[in-house]
PDB file of N, CA and C in Angstrom:
ATOM      1  N   LYS A  13      10.794 -38.619  20.164  1.00 56.00           N
ATOM      2  CA  LYS A  13      11.002 -39.276  21.207  1.00 56.00           C
ATOM      3  C   LYS A  13      11.482 -38.745  22.680  1.00 56.00           C
ATOM      4  N   GLN A  14      11.709 -37.578  22.376  1.00 62.00           N
ATOM      5  CA  GLN A  14      12.481 -36.379  23.674  1.00 62.00           C
ATOM      6  C   GLN A  14      10.595 -36.147  23.810  1.00 62.00           C
ATOM      7  N   TRP A  15       9.628 -35.237  23.060  1.00 61.00           N
ATOM      8  CA  TRP A  15       8.720 -34.846  22.481  1.00 61.00           C
ATOM      9  C   TRP A  15       7.875 -35.396  23.459  1.00 61.00           C
ATOM     10  N   TYR A  16       7.953 -36.944  23.412  1.00 61.00           N
ATOM     11  CA  TYR A  16       7.236 -37.883  23.727  1.00 61.00           C
ATOM     12  C   TYR A  16       6.838 -38.195  25.143  1.00 61.00           C
ATOM     13  N   GLN A  17       8.728 -37.912  25.804  1.00 61.00           N
ATOM     14  CA  GLN A  17       8.579 -38.232  27.135  1.00 61.00           C
ATOM     15  C   GLN A  17       8.415 -36.648  27.910  1.00 61.00           C
ATOM     16  N   ARG A  18       8.347 -35.730  26.962  1.00 66.00           N
ATOM     17  CA  ARG A  18       7.872 -34.517  27.853  1.00 66.00           C
ATOM     18  C   ARG A  18       6.672 -34.401  27.788  1.00 66.00           C
ATOM     19  N   ARG A  19       5.744 -34.576  26.965  1.00 68.00           N
ATOM     20  CA  ARG A  19       4.283 -35.374  27.040  1.00 68.00           C
ATOM     21  C   ARG A  19       3.726 -36.163  28.424  1.00 68.00           C
ATOM     22  N   VAL A  20       4.526 -36.957  28.502  1.00 66.00           N
ATOM     23  CA  VAL A  20       4.362 -38.134  29.506  1.00 66.00           C
ATOM     24  C   VAL A  20       4.445 -37.599  30.808  1.00 66.00           C
ATOM     25  N   ARG A  21       5.759 -37.121  30.795  1.00 66.00           N
ATOM     26  CA  ARG A  21       6.124 -36.538  32.294  1.00 66.00           C
ATOM     27  C   ARG A  21       4.747 -35.150  32.580  1.00 66.00           C
ATOM     28  N   ALA A  22       4.721 -34.677  31.723  1.00 70.00           N
ATOM     29  CA  ALA A  22       3.559 -33.042  32.109  1.00 70.00           C
ATOM     30  C   ALA A  22       2.375 -33.902  32.602  1.00 70.00           C
ATOM     31  N   THR A  23       2.206 -35.036  31.825  1.00 70.00           N
ATOM     32  CA  THR A  23       0.820 -35.426  32.234  1.00 70.00           C
ATOM     33  C   THR A  23       0.765 -36.189  33.679  1.00 70.00           C
ATOM     34  N   LEU A  24       1.762 -36.966  34.001  1.00 67.00           N
ATOM     35  CA  LEU A  24       2.186 -37.352  35.024  1.00 67.00           C
ATOM     36  C   LEU A  24       2.314 -36.198  36.279  1.00 67.00           C
ATOM     37  N   LEU A  25       2.710 -35.375  36.284  1.00 69.00           N
ATOM     38  CA  LEU A  25       2.834 -34.293  36.793  1.00 69.00           C
ATOM     39  C   LEU A  25       1.720 -33.065  36.869  1.00 69.00           C
ATOM     40  N   GLN A  26       0.483 -33.091  35.970  1.00 73.00           N
ATOM     41  CA  GLN A  26      -0.669 -32.569  36.489  1.00 73.00           C
ATOM     42  C   GLN A  26      -1.492 -33.736  37.107  1.00 73.00           C
ATOM     43  N   SER A  27      -1.114 -35.188  36.692  1.00 74.00           N
ATOM     44  CA  SER A  27      -2.020 -35.974  37.946  1.00 74.00           C
ATOM     45  C   SER A  27      -2.084 -35.689  39.356  1.00 74.00           C
ATOM     46  N   SER A  28      -3.551 -35.899  39.737  1.00 77.00           N
ATOM     47  CA  SER A  28      -3.960 -35.912  41.297  1.00 77.00           C
ATOM     48  C   SER A  28      -3.569 -37.009  41.962  1.00 77.00           C
ATOM     49  N   ASN A  29      -3.640 -38.353  41.054  1.00 83.00           N
ATOM     50  CA  ASN A  29      -3.571 -39.550  41.753  1.00 83.00           C
ATOM     51  C   ASN A  29      -1.899 -39.883  42.310  1.00 83.00           C
ATOM     52  N   LYS A  30      -2.333 -40.645  43.305  1.00 88.00           N
ATOM     53  CA  LYS A  30      -1.019 -40.966  44.191  1.00 88.00           C
ATOM     54  C   LYS A  30       0.016 -42.266  44.017  1.00 88.00           C
ATOM     55  N   VAL A  31      -1.285 -42.973  42.879  1.00 90.00           N
ATOM     56  CA  VAL A  31      -0.023 -44.200  42.380  1.00 90.00           C
ATOM     57  C   VAL A  31      -0.306 -43.812  40.793  1.00 90.00           C
ATOM     58  N   LEU A  32       0.796 -43.443  40.248  1.00 84.00           N
ATOM     59  CA  LEU A  32       1.443 -43.323  38.597  1.00 84.00           C
ATOM     60  C   LEU A  32       1.499 -44.298  38.282  1.00 84.00           C
ATOM     61  N   ASN A  33       1.010 -44.981  36.825  1.00 86.00           N
ATOM     62  CA  ASN A  33       1.211 -45.881  36.516  1.00 86.00           C
ATOM     63  C   ASN A  33       1.229 -45.615  34.790  1.00 86.00           C
ATOM     64  N   ILE A  34       2.376 -46.022  33.980  1.00 82.00           N
ATOM     65  CA  ILE A  34       2.852 -46.301  32.626  1.00 82.00           C
ATOM     66  C   ILE A  34       3.608 -47.336  32.168  1.00 82.00           C
ATOM     67  N   HIS A  35       2.810 -47.628  30.901  1.00 82.00           N
ATOM     68  CA  HIS A  35       3.642 -48.812  29.934  1.00 82.00           C
ATOM     69  C   HIS A  35       3.878 -48.161  29.227  1.00 82.00           C
ATOM     70  N   ARG A  36       5.410 -48.819  28.790  1.00 81.00           N
ATOM     71  CA  ARG A  36       5.690 -48.272  27.327  1.00 81.00           C
ATOM     72  C   ARG A  36       5.987 -49.980  26.745  1.00 81.00           C
ATOM     73  N   PRO A  37       5.688 -50.126  25.286  1.00 80.00           N
ATOM     74  CA  PRO A  37       5.696 -51.757  24.973  1.00 80.00           C
ATOM     75  C   PRO A  37       7.152 -52.357  24.236  1.00 80.00           C
ATOM     76  N   THR A  38       8.223 -51.048  24.797  1.00 74.00           N
ATOM     77  CA  THR A  38       8.915 -51.296  24.193  1.00 74.00           C
ATOM     78  C   THR A  38      10.234 -51.651  25.296  1.00 74.00           C
ATOM     79  N   THR A  39      11.004 -51.988  25.844  1.00 70.00           N
ATOM     80  CA  THR A  39      11.750 -52.297  26.738  1.00 70.00           C
ATOM     81  C   THR A  39      13.091 -51.152  26.663  1.00 70.00           C
ATOM     82  N   ASP A  40      13.204 -50.086  26.780  1.00 71.00           N
ATOM     83  CA  ASP A  40      13.734 -48.734  26.826  1.00 71.00           C
ATOM     84  C   ASP A  40      14.627 -47.805  27.953  1.00 71.00           C
ATOM     85  N   THR A  41      16.057 -48.844  28.491  1.00 74.00           N
ATOM     86  CA  THR A  41      16.604 -48.555  29.763  1.00 74.00           C
ATOM     87  C   THR A  41      16.798 -46.285  29.249  1.00 74.00           C
ATOM     88  N   GLU A  42      17.211 -46.299  28.588  1.00 75.00           N
ATOM     89  CA  GLU A  42      17.532 -44.926  28.503  1.00 75.00           C
ATOM     90  C   GLU A  42      16.152 -44.011  29.037  1.00 75.00           C
ATOM     91  N   TYR A  43      14.870 -44.341  28.135  1.00 71.00           N
ATOM     92  CA  TYR A  43      13.646 -43.698  28.034  1.00 71.00           C
ATOM     93  C   TYR A  43      13.470 -43.960  30.047  1.00 71.00           C
ATOM     94  N   SER A  44      13.598 -44.584  30.476  1.00 72.00           N
ATOM     95  CA  SER A  44      13.377 -45.604  31.821  1.00 72.00           C
ATOM     96  C   SER A  44      14.086 -44.687  33.218  1.00 72.00           C
ATOM     97  N   LEU A  45      15.296 -44.777  32.295  1.00 72.00           N
ATOM     98  CA  LEU A  45      16.110 -43.870  33.681  1.00 72.00           C
ATOM     99  C   LEU A  45      16.129 -42.188  33.434  1.00 72.00           C
ATOM    100  N   THR A  46      15.342 -41.671  32.441  1.00 73.00           N
ATOM    101  CA  THR A  46      15.063 -40.289  32.100  1.00 73.00           C
ATOM    102  C   THR A  46      13.840 -39.731  32.639  1.00 73.00           C
ATOM    103  N   LEU A  47      12.772 -40.924  32.651  1.00 70.00           N
ATOM    104  CA  LEU A  47      11.659 -40.518  33.235  1.00 70.00           C
ATOM    105  C   LEU A  47      11.696 -40.580  34.463  1.00 70.00           C
ATOM    106  N   GLN A  48      12.369 -41.443  34.885  1.00 69.00           N
ATOM    107  CA  GLN A  48      12.775 -41.617  36.678  1.00 69.00           C
ATOM    108  C   GLN A  48      13.276 -40.549  37.198  1.00 69.00           C
ATOM    109  N   ARG A  49      14.565 -40.101  36.873  1.00 71.00           N
ATOM    110  CA  ARG A  49      15.229 -38.911  36.923  1.00 71.00           C
ATOM    111  C   ARG A  49      14.309 -37.329  36.830  1.00 71.00           C
ATOM    112  N   ASP A  50      13.341 -37.139  35.412  1.00 68.00           N
ATOM    113  CA  ASP A  50      12.295 -36.402  35.732  1.00 68.00           C
ATOM    114  C   ASP A  50      11.574 -36.125  36.708  1.00 68.00           C
ATOM    115  N   LEU A  51      11.445 -37.457  37.205  1.00 67.00           N
ATOM    116  CA  LEU A  51      10.164 -37.304  38.218  1.00 67.00           C
ATOM    117  C   LEU A  51      10.173 -37.539  39.810  1.00 67.00           C
ATOM    118  N   ARG A  52      11.609 -37.417  39.970  1.00 68.00           N
ATOM    119  CA  ARG A  52      12.653 -38.019  41.443  1.00 68.00           C
ATOM    120  C   ARG A  52      11.445 -37.059  42.480  1.00 68.00           C
ATOM    121  N   ASP A  53      11.505 -36.087  41.909  1.00 67.00           N
ATOM    122  CA  ASP A  53      10.606 -35.098  43.376  1.00 67.00           C
ATOM    123  C   ASP A  53       9.319 -35.521  43.233  1.00 67.00           C
ATOM    124  N   THR A  54       8.521 -35.833  42.267  1.00 64.00           N
ATOM    125  CA  THR A  54       7.309 -36.188  42.063  1.00 64.00           C
ATOM    126  C   THR A  54       7.097 -37.633  42.917  1.00 64.00           C
ATOM    127  N   CYS A  55       8.165 -38.324  43.062  1.00 67.00           N
ATOM    128  CA  CYS A  55       8.115 -39.861  43.400  1.00 67.00           C
ATOM    129  C   CYS A  55       8.296 -40.129  45.093  1.00 67.00           C
ATOM    130  N   GLU A  56       8.782 -38.368  45.475  1.00 77.00           N
ATOM    131  CA  GLU A  56       8.588 -37.943  47.310  1.00 77.00           C
ATOM    132  C   GLU A  56       7.280 -38.427  47.904  1.00 77.00           C
ATOM    133  N   GLU A  57       6.332 -38.421  47.095  1.00 83.00           N
ATOM    134  CA  GLU A  57       4.972 -37.862  47.547  1.00 83.00           C
ATOM    135  C   GLU A  57       4.117 -39.371  47.121  1.00 83.00           C
ATOM    136  N   ARG A  58       4.422 -39.718  46.023  1.00 85.00           N
ATOM    137  CA  ARG A  58       3.282 -40.447  44.993  1.00 85.00           C
ATOM    138  C   ARG A  58       4.514 -41.522  44.668  1.00 85.00           C
ATOM    139  N   LEU A  59       3.951 -42.724  44.195  1.00 90.00           N
ATOM    140  CA  LEU A  59       4.255 -44.046  43.541  1.00 90.00           C
ATOM    141  C   LEU A  59       4.513 -43.947  41.392  1.00 90.00           C
ATOM    142  N   LEU A  60       5.279 -44.380  41.256  1.00 88.00           N
ATOM    143  CA  LEU A  60       4.921 -43.977  40.201  1.00 88.00           C
ATOM    144  C   LEU A  60       5.704 -45.909  39.819  1.00 88.00           C
ATOM    145  N   LEU A  61       4.437 -46.221  38.946  1.00 91.00           N
ATOM    146  CA  LEU A  61       4.858 -47.721  38.350  1.00 91.00           C
ATOM    147  C   LEU A  61       5.060 -47.400  37.190  1.00 91.00           C
ATOM    148  N   LEU A  62       6.181 -48.119  36.456  1.00 88.00           N
ATOM    149  CA  LEU A  62       6.836 -48.049  35.240  1.00 88.00           C
ATOM    150  C   LEU A  62       6.609 -49.200  34.835  1.00 88.00           C
ATOM    151  N   THR A  63       6.094 -49.918  33.644  1.00 91.00           N
ATOM    152  CA  THR A  63       5.824 -50.953  32.951  1.00 91.00           C
ATOM    153  C   THR A  63       6.383 -50.615  31.707  1.00 91.00           C
ATOM    154  N   MET A  64       7.519 -52.125  30.920  1.00 88.00           N
ATOM    155  CA  MET A  64       7.821 -51.751  30.238  1.00 88.00           C
ATOM    156  C   MET A  64       8.198 -53.415  29.346  1.00 88.00           C
ATOM    157  N   GLY A  65       7.836 -53.533  27.940  1.00 89.00           N
ATOM    158  CA  GLY A  65       7.633 -54.147  27.594  1.00 89.00           C
ATOM    159  C   GLY A  65       6.750 -55.465  26.526  1.00 89.00           C
ATOM    160  N   ASP A  66       7.129 -56.496  26.360  1.00 87.00           N
ATOM    161  CA  ASP A  66       5.404 -57.032  25.295  1.00 87.00           C
ATOM    162  C   ASP A  66       5.074 -58.273  26.513  1.00 87.00           C
ATOM    163  N   GLN A  67       4.000 -58.967  26.383  1.00 87.00           N
ATOM    164  CA  GLN A  67       3.325 -60.335  26.822  1.00 87.00           C
ATOM    165  C   GLN A  67       4.616 -61.364  27.294  1.00 87.00           C
ATOM    166  N   GLY A  68       5.267 -61.818  28.146  1.00 88.00           N
ATOM    167  CA  GLY A  68       6.201 -62.783  27.845  1.00 88.00           C
ATOM    168  C   GLY A  68       7.637 -62.778  28.694  1.00 88.00           C
ATOM    169  N   ALA A  69       7.477 -61.121  28.671  1.00 88.00           N
ATOM    170  CA  ALA A  69       8.770 -60.562  28.656  1.00 88.00           C
ATOM    171  C   ALA A  69       8.936 -58.961  29.042  1.00 88.00           C
ATOM    172  N   ALA A  70       8.360 -58.830  29.910  1.00 92.00           N
ATOM    173  CA  ALA A  70       8.146 -57.504  30.317  1.00 92.00           C
ATOM    174  C   ALA A  70       9.299 -57.109  31.940  1.00 92.00           C
ATOM    175  N   GLN A  71       9.589 -56.197  32.225  1.00 90.00           N
ATOM    176  CA  GLN A  71       9.927 -55.288  33.638  1.00 90.00           C
ATOM    177  C   GLN A  71       9.548 -54.033  33.824  1.00 90.00           C
ATOM    178  N   PHE A  72       9.517 -54.178  35.605  1.00 93.00           N
ATOM    179  CA  PHE A  72       8.650 -52.985  35.777  1.00 93.00           C
ATOM    180  C   PHE A  72       9.476 -52.436  36.910  1.00 93.00           C
ATOM    181  N   VAL A  73       9.782 -51.348  37.379  1.00 90.00           N
ATOM    182  CA  VAL A  73      10.200 -50.251  37.982  1.00 90.00           C
ATOM    183  C   VAL A  73       8.812 -49.325  39.031  1.00 90.00           C
ATOM    184  N   LEU A  74       9.415 -49.740  40.006  1.00 93.00           N
ATOM    185  CA  LEU A  74       8.898 -48.869  41.232  1.00 93.00           C
ATOM    186  C   LEU A  74       9.026 -47.838  42.080  1.00 93.00           C
ATOM    187  N   ARG A  75       8.633 -47.054  41.940  1.00 89.00           N
ATOM    188  CA  ARG A  75       9.586 -45.488  42.625  1.00 89.00           C
ATOM    189  C   ARG A  75       8.647 -44.915  43.009  1.00 89.00           C
ATOM    190  N   GLY A  76       9.112 -44.593  44.537  1.00 90.00           N
ATOM    191  CA  GLY A  76       8.051 -43.965  45.891  1.00 90.00           C
ATOM    192  C   GLY A  76       9.289 -43.286  46.755  1.00 90.00           C
ATOM    193  N   PRO A  77       7.886 -42.673  48.273  1.00 91.00           N
ATOM    194  CA  PRO A  77       8.871 -43.002  49.065  1.00 91.00           C
ATOM    195  C   PRO A  77       9.625 -44.104  49.634  1.00 91.00           C
ATOM    196  N   VAL A  78      11.045 -44.278  50.432  1.00 91.00           N
ATOM    197  CA  VAL A  78      11.558 -44.936  50.598  1.00 91.00           C
ATOM    198  C   VAL A  78      11.379 -46.324  51.501  1.00 91.00           C
ATOM    199  N   GLU A  79      10.140 -45.607  52.754  1.00 94.00           N
ATOM    200  CA  GLU A  79       9.539 -47.188  53.324  1.00 94.00           C
ATOM    201  C   GLU A  79       8.367 -47.433  52.487  1.00 94.00           C
ATOM    202  N   THR A  80       7.844 -46.933  51.761  1.00 94.00           N
ATOM    203  CA  THR A  80       6.450 -47.101  51.206  1.00 94.00           C
ATOM    204  C   THR A  80       6.572 -48.449  49.787  1.00 94.00           C
ATOM    205  N   VAL A  81       8.347 -48.010  49.332  1.00 93.00           N
ATOM    206  CA  VAL A  81       8.529 -48.900  48.654  1.00 93.00           C
ATOM    207  C   VAL A  81       9.363 -50.361  49.133  1.00 93.00           C
ATOM    208  N   ASP A  82       9.924 -50.005  49.972  1.00 95.00           N
ATOM    209  CA  ASP A  82      10.619 -51.183  50.838  1.00 95.00           C
ATOM    210  C   ASP A  82       9.845 -52.066  51.256  1.00 95.00           C
ATOM    211  N   ARG A  83       8.466 -51.609  51.992  1.00 95.00           N
ATOM    212  CA  ARG A  83       7.216 -52.486  52.240  1.00 95.00           C
ATOM    213  C   ARG A  83       6.554 -52.982  51.325  1.00 95.00           C
ATOM    214  N   LEU A  84       5.932 -52.363  49.965  1.00 96.00           N
ATOM    215  CA  LEU A  84       5.250 -52.892  49.425  1.00 96.00           C
ATOM    216  C   LEU A  84       5.671 -53.833  47.915  1.00 96.00           C
ATOM    217  N   GLY A  85       7.408 -53.260  47.645  1.00 97.00           N
ATOM    218  CA  GLY A  85       7.694 -54.250  46.496  1.00 97.00           C
ATOM    219  C   GLY A  85       7.481 -55.509  46.473  1.00 97.00           C
ATOM    220  N   LYS A  86       7.940 -56.257  47.458  1.00 97.00           N
ATOM    221  CA  LYS A  86       8.048 -57.650  46.999  1.00 97.00           C
ATOM    222  C   LYS A  86       6.639 -58.278  46.576  1.00 97.00           C
ATOM    223  N   GLY A  87       5.746 -57.661  47.155  1.00 97.00           N
ATOM    224  CA  GLY A  87       3.924 -57.884  47.812  1.00 97.00           C
ATOM    225  C   GLY A  87       3.603 -57.795  45.697  1.00 97.00           C
ATOM    226  N   LEU A  88       4.056 -56.141  45.268  1.00 97.00           N
ATOM    227  CA  LEU A  88       4.314 -55.962  44.094  1.00 97.00           C
ATOM    228  C   LEU A  88       4.711 -56.881  43.116  1.00 97.00           C
ATOM    229  N   ALA A  89       5.802 -57.516  43.060  1.00 97.00           N
ATOM    230  CA  ALA A  89       6.668 -58.707  42.530  1.00 97.00           C
ATOM    231  C   ALA A  89       5.676 -60.070  42.185  1.00 97.00           C
ATOM    232  N   GLN A  90       4.947 -60.306  43.637  1.00 97.00           N
ATOM    233  CA  GLN A  90       4.445 -61.165  43.866  1.00 97.00           C
ATOM    234  C   GLN A  90       2.525 -61.130  43.206  1.00 97.00           C
ATOM    235  N   LYS A  91       2.193 -60.049  42.999  1.00 97.00           N
ATOM    236  CA  LYS A  91       0.936 -59.377  42.112  1.00 97.00           C
ATOM    237  C   LYS A  91       1.203 -59.761  41.106  1.00 97.00           C
ATOM    238  N   LEU A  92       2.159 -59.207  39.993  1.00 97.00           N
ATOM    239  CA  LEU A  92       2.648 -59.223  38.856  1.00 97.00           C
ATOM    240  C   LEU A  92       3.318 -61.031  38.654  1.00 97.00           C
ATOM    241  N   GLY A  93       3.409 -61.843  39.341  1.00 96.00           N
ATOM    242  CA  GLY A  93       4.124 -62.773  39.131  1.00 96.00           C
ATOM    243  C   GLY A  93       5.058 -63.237  38.942  1.00 96.00           C
ATOM    244  N   GLY A  94       6.105 -62.155  39.372  1.00 96.00           N
ATOM    245  CA  GLY A  94       7.664 -61.870  38.523  1.00 96.00           C
ATOM    246  C   GLY A  94       8.489 -61.503  40.124  1.00 96.00           C
ATOM    247  N   LYS A  95      10.295 -61.696  39.687  1.00 96.00           N
ATOM    248  CA  LYS A  95      10.803 -61.231  40.610  1.00 96.00           C
ATOM    249  C   LYS A  95      11.418 -59.932  40.567  1.00 96.00           C
ATOM    250  N   GLY A  96      11.848 -59.099  41.842  1.00 95.00           N
ATOM    251  CA  GLY A  96      12.195 -58.267  41.916  1.00 95.00           C
ATOM    252  C   GLY A  96      13.302 -58.497  43.128  1.00 95.00           C
ATOM    253  N   GLY A  97      13.863 -56.899  43.087  1.00 96.00           N
ATOM    254  CA  GLY A  97      14.746 -56.155  44.278  1.00 96.00           C
ATOM    255  C   GLY A  97      14.857 -54.907  43.810  1.00 96.00           C
ATOM    256  N   GLY A  98      15.177 -54.413  45.377  1.00 93.00           N
ATOM    257  CA  GLY A  98      15.471 -52.519  45.766  1.00 93.00           C
ATOM    258  C   GLY A  98      16.023 -52.334  46.797  1.00 93.00           C
ATOM    259  N   ARG A  99      16.088 -51.060  46.610  1.00 89.00           N
ATOM    260  CA  ARG A  99      16.364 -50.033  48.000  1.00 89.00           C
ATOM    261  C   ARG A  99      16.386 -48.640  47.122  1.00 89.00           C
ATOM    262  N   ASP A 100      16.738 -47.967  48.494  1.00 87.00           N
ATOM    263  CA  ASP A 100      16.998 -46.358  48.530  1.00 87.00           C
ATOM    264  C   ASP A 100      15.439 -45.896  47.666  1.00 87.00           C
ATOM    265  N   GLY A 101      13.632 -46.636  47.511  1.00 87.00           N
ATOM    266  CA  GLY A 101      13.076 -46.109  46.927  1.00 87.00           C
ATOM    267  C   GLY A 101      12.995 -46.362  44.982  1.00 87.00           C
ATOM    268  N   LYS A 102      13.509 -47.202  45.684  1.00 88.00           N
ATOM    269  CA  LYS A 102      13.276 -47.950  44.095  1.00 88.00           C
ATOM    270  C   LYS A 102      13.114 -49.561  43.741  1.00 88.00           C
ATOM    271  N   PHE A 103      12.247 -50.247  43.390  1.00 94.00           N
ATOM    272  CA  PHE A 103      12.134 -51.614  42.925  1.00 94.00           C
ATOM    273  C   PHE A 103      11.993 -52.081  41.966  1.00 94.00           C
ATOM    274  N   GLN A 104      12.552 -53.008  41.430  1.00 91.00           N
ATOM    275  CA  GLN A 104      12.928 -52.811  39.477  1.00 91.00           C
ATOM    276  C   GLN A 104      12.390 -54.873  39.762  1.00 91.00           C
ATOM    277  N   GLY A 105      12.084 -55.015  38.741  1.00 94.00           N
ATOM    278  CA  GLY A 105      12.162 -56.795  38.499  1.00 94.00           C
ATOM    279  C   GLY A 105      11.616 -56.844  36.678  1.00 94.00           C
ATOM    280  N   LYS A 106      10.901 -58.597  36.932  1.00 95.00           N
ATOM    281  CA  LYS A 106      10.486 -58.807  35.607  1.00 95.00           C
ATOM    282  C   LYS A 106       9.476 -59.363  35.564  1.00 95.00           C
ATOM    283  N   PHE A 107       8.456 -59.802  34.831  1.00 95.00           N
ATOM    284  CA  PHE A 107       7.072 -60.780  34.952  1.00 95.00           C
ATOM    285  C   PHE A 107       7.032 -61.107  33.249  1.00 95.00           C
ATOM    286  N   SER A 108       5.876 -62.088  33.312  1.00 94.00           N
ATOM    287  CA  SER A 108       5.671 -62.167  31.498  1.00 94.00           C
ATOM    288  C   SER A 108       3.934 -61.492  31.907  1.00 94.00           C
ATOM    289  N   ASP A 109       3.498 -61.784  32.723  1.00 95.00           N
ATOM    290  CA  ASP A 109       1.797 -61.834  32.304  1.00 95.00           C
ATOM    291  C   ASP A 109       1.052 -60.047  32.190  1.00 95.00           C
ATOM    292  N   LEU A 110       1.372 -58.959  31.301  1.00 94.00           N
ATOM    293  CA  LEU A 110       0.769 -58.006  31.688  1.00 94.00           C
ATOM    294  C   LEU A 110      -0.865 -57.939  31.960  1.00 94.00           C
ATOM    295  N   LYS A 111      -1.272 -58.618  31.721  1.00 95.00           N
ATOM    296  CA  LYS A 111      -2.899 -59.062  32.116  1.00 95.00           C
ATOM    297  C   LYS A 111      -2.589 -58.472  33.806  1.00 95.00           C
ATOM    298  N   LEU A 112      -1.719 -58.567  34.489  1.00 96.00           N
ATOM    299  CA  LEU A 112      -1.612 -58.576  36.135  1.00 96.00           C
ATOM    300  C   LEU A 112      -1.501 -57.547  36.301  1.00 96.00           C
ATOM    301  N   VAL A 113      -1.161 -56.048  35.653  1.00 95.00           N
ATOM    302  CA  VAL A 113      -0.648 -54.614  35.962  1.00 95.00           C
ATOM    303  C   VAL A 113      -2.030 -54.530  36.206  1.00 95.00           C
ATOM    304  N   GLU A 114      -2.807 -54.469  36.050  1.00 96.00           N
ATOM    305  CA  GLU A 114      -4.021 -53.558  36.548  1.00 96.00           C
ATOM    306  C   GLU A 114      -4.558 -54.022  38.214  1.00 96.00           C
ATOM    307  N   GLY A 115      -4.075 -55.945  38.387  1.00 96.00           N
ATOM    308  CA  GLY A 115      -5.150 -55.911  39.729  1.00 96.00           C
ATOM    309  C   GLY A 115      -3.349 -55.201  40.225  1.00 96.00           C
ATOM    310  N   ALA A 116      -1.938 -55.304  39.844  1.00 97.00           N
ATOM    311  CA  ALA A 116      -0.923 -54.792  40.433  1.00 97.00           C
ATOM    312  C   ALA A 116      -0.853 -53.420  41.500  1.00 97.00           C
ATOM    313  N   VAL A 117      -1.727 -52.334  40.251  1.00 96.00           N
ATOM    314  CA  VAL A 117      -1.921 -51.229  40.267  1.00 96.00           C
ATOM    315  C   VAL A 117      -2.970 -51.115  41.313  1.00 96.00           C
ATOM    316  N   GLU A 118      -3.807 -51.587  41.774  1.00 96.00           N
ATOM    317  CA  GLU A 118      -5.154 -51.922  42.564  1.00 96.00           C
ATOM    318  C   GLU A 118      -4.033 -51.939  43.955  1.00 96.00           C
ATOM    319  N   PHE A 119      -3.361 -52.863  43.875  1.00 97.00           N
ATOM    320  CA  PHE A 119      -2.710 -53.175  45.395  1.00 97.00           C
ATOM    321  C   PHE A 119      -2.108 -52.064  45.989  1.00 97.00           C
ATOM    322  N   LEU A 120      -1.240 -51.584  45.025  1.00 96.00           N
ATOM    323  CA  LEU A 120      -0.422 -50.151  45.206  1.00 96.00           C
ATOM    324  C   LEU A 120      -1.632 -49.106  45.819  1.00 96.00           C
ATOM    325  N   LYS A 121      -2.300 -49.144  45.154  1.00 95.00           N
ATOM    326  CA  LYS A 121      -3.705 -48.106  45.725  1.00 95.00           C
ATOM    327  C   LYS A 121      -4.067 -48.674  46.850  1.00 95.00           C
ATOM    328  N   ASP A 122      -4.076 -49.772  47.449  1.00 96.00           N
ATOM    329  CA  ASP A 122      -5.167 -50.012  48.408  1.00 96.00           C
ATOM    330  C   ASP A 122      -4.025 -50.629  49.578  1.00 96.00           C
ATOM    331  N   ASN A 123      -2.692 -49.738  49.412  1.00 96.00           N
ATOM    332  CA  ASN A 123      -1.714 -50.251  50.566  1.00 96.00           C
ATOM    333  C   ASN A 123      -0.795 -49.082  50.417  1.00 96.00           C
ATOM    334  N   PHE A 124      -1.078 -47.958  49.491  1.00 91.00           N
ATOM    335  CA  PHE A 124      -0.196 -46.746  49.795  1.00 91.00           C
ATOM    336  C   PHE A 124      -1.082 -45.707  50.715  1.00 91.00           C
ATOM    337  N   GLU A 125      -0.378 -45.306  51.512  1.00 72.00           N
ATOM    338  CA  GLU A 125      -1.283 -44.312  52.401  1.00 72.00           C
ATOM    339  C   GLU A 125      -0.966 -42.591  52.464  1.00 72.00           C
TER     340      GLU A 125
END
């Protein structure tokens, strides 16, 4: 598990993308919190969208610059067909249709300056 977390973290840190997206098929709160903590500095300049779970029962977490997350969080939840809330650079919620993630990532890319 730790090896996988280190590999994901390294891959995301090496990416030049402004919007980082990762999906984990299982809902693992410990993994989510560890990844968010490890990427805290990266999220000051980029957006991280972490989705977890299966079709019908998924969760999402958006981390990034406070003003950007505050501005895009509700729109992201709508694009995912879900609900959520947040503050201080973190927006999280639940959704059910994993097929909507790609469009949600495009929404973030289109609206992140």
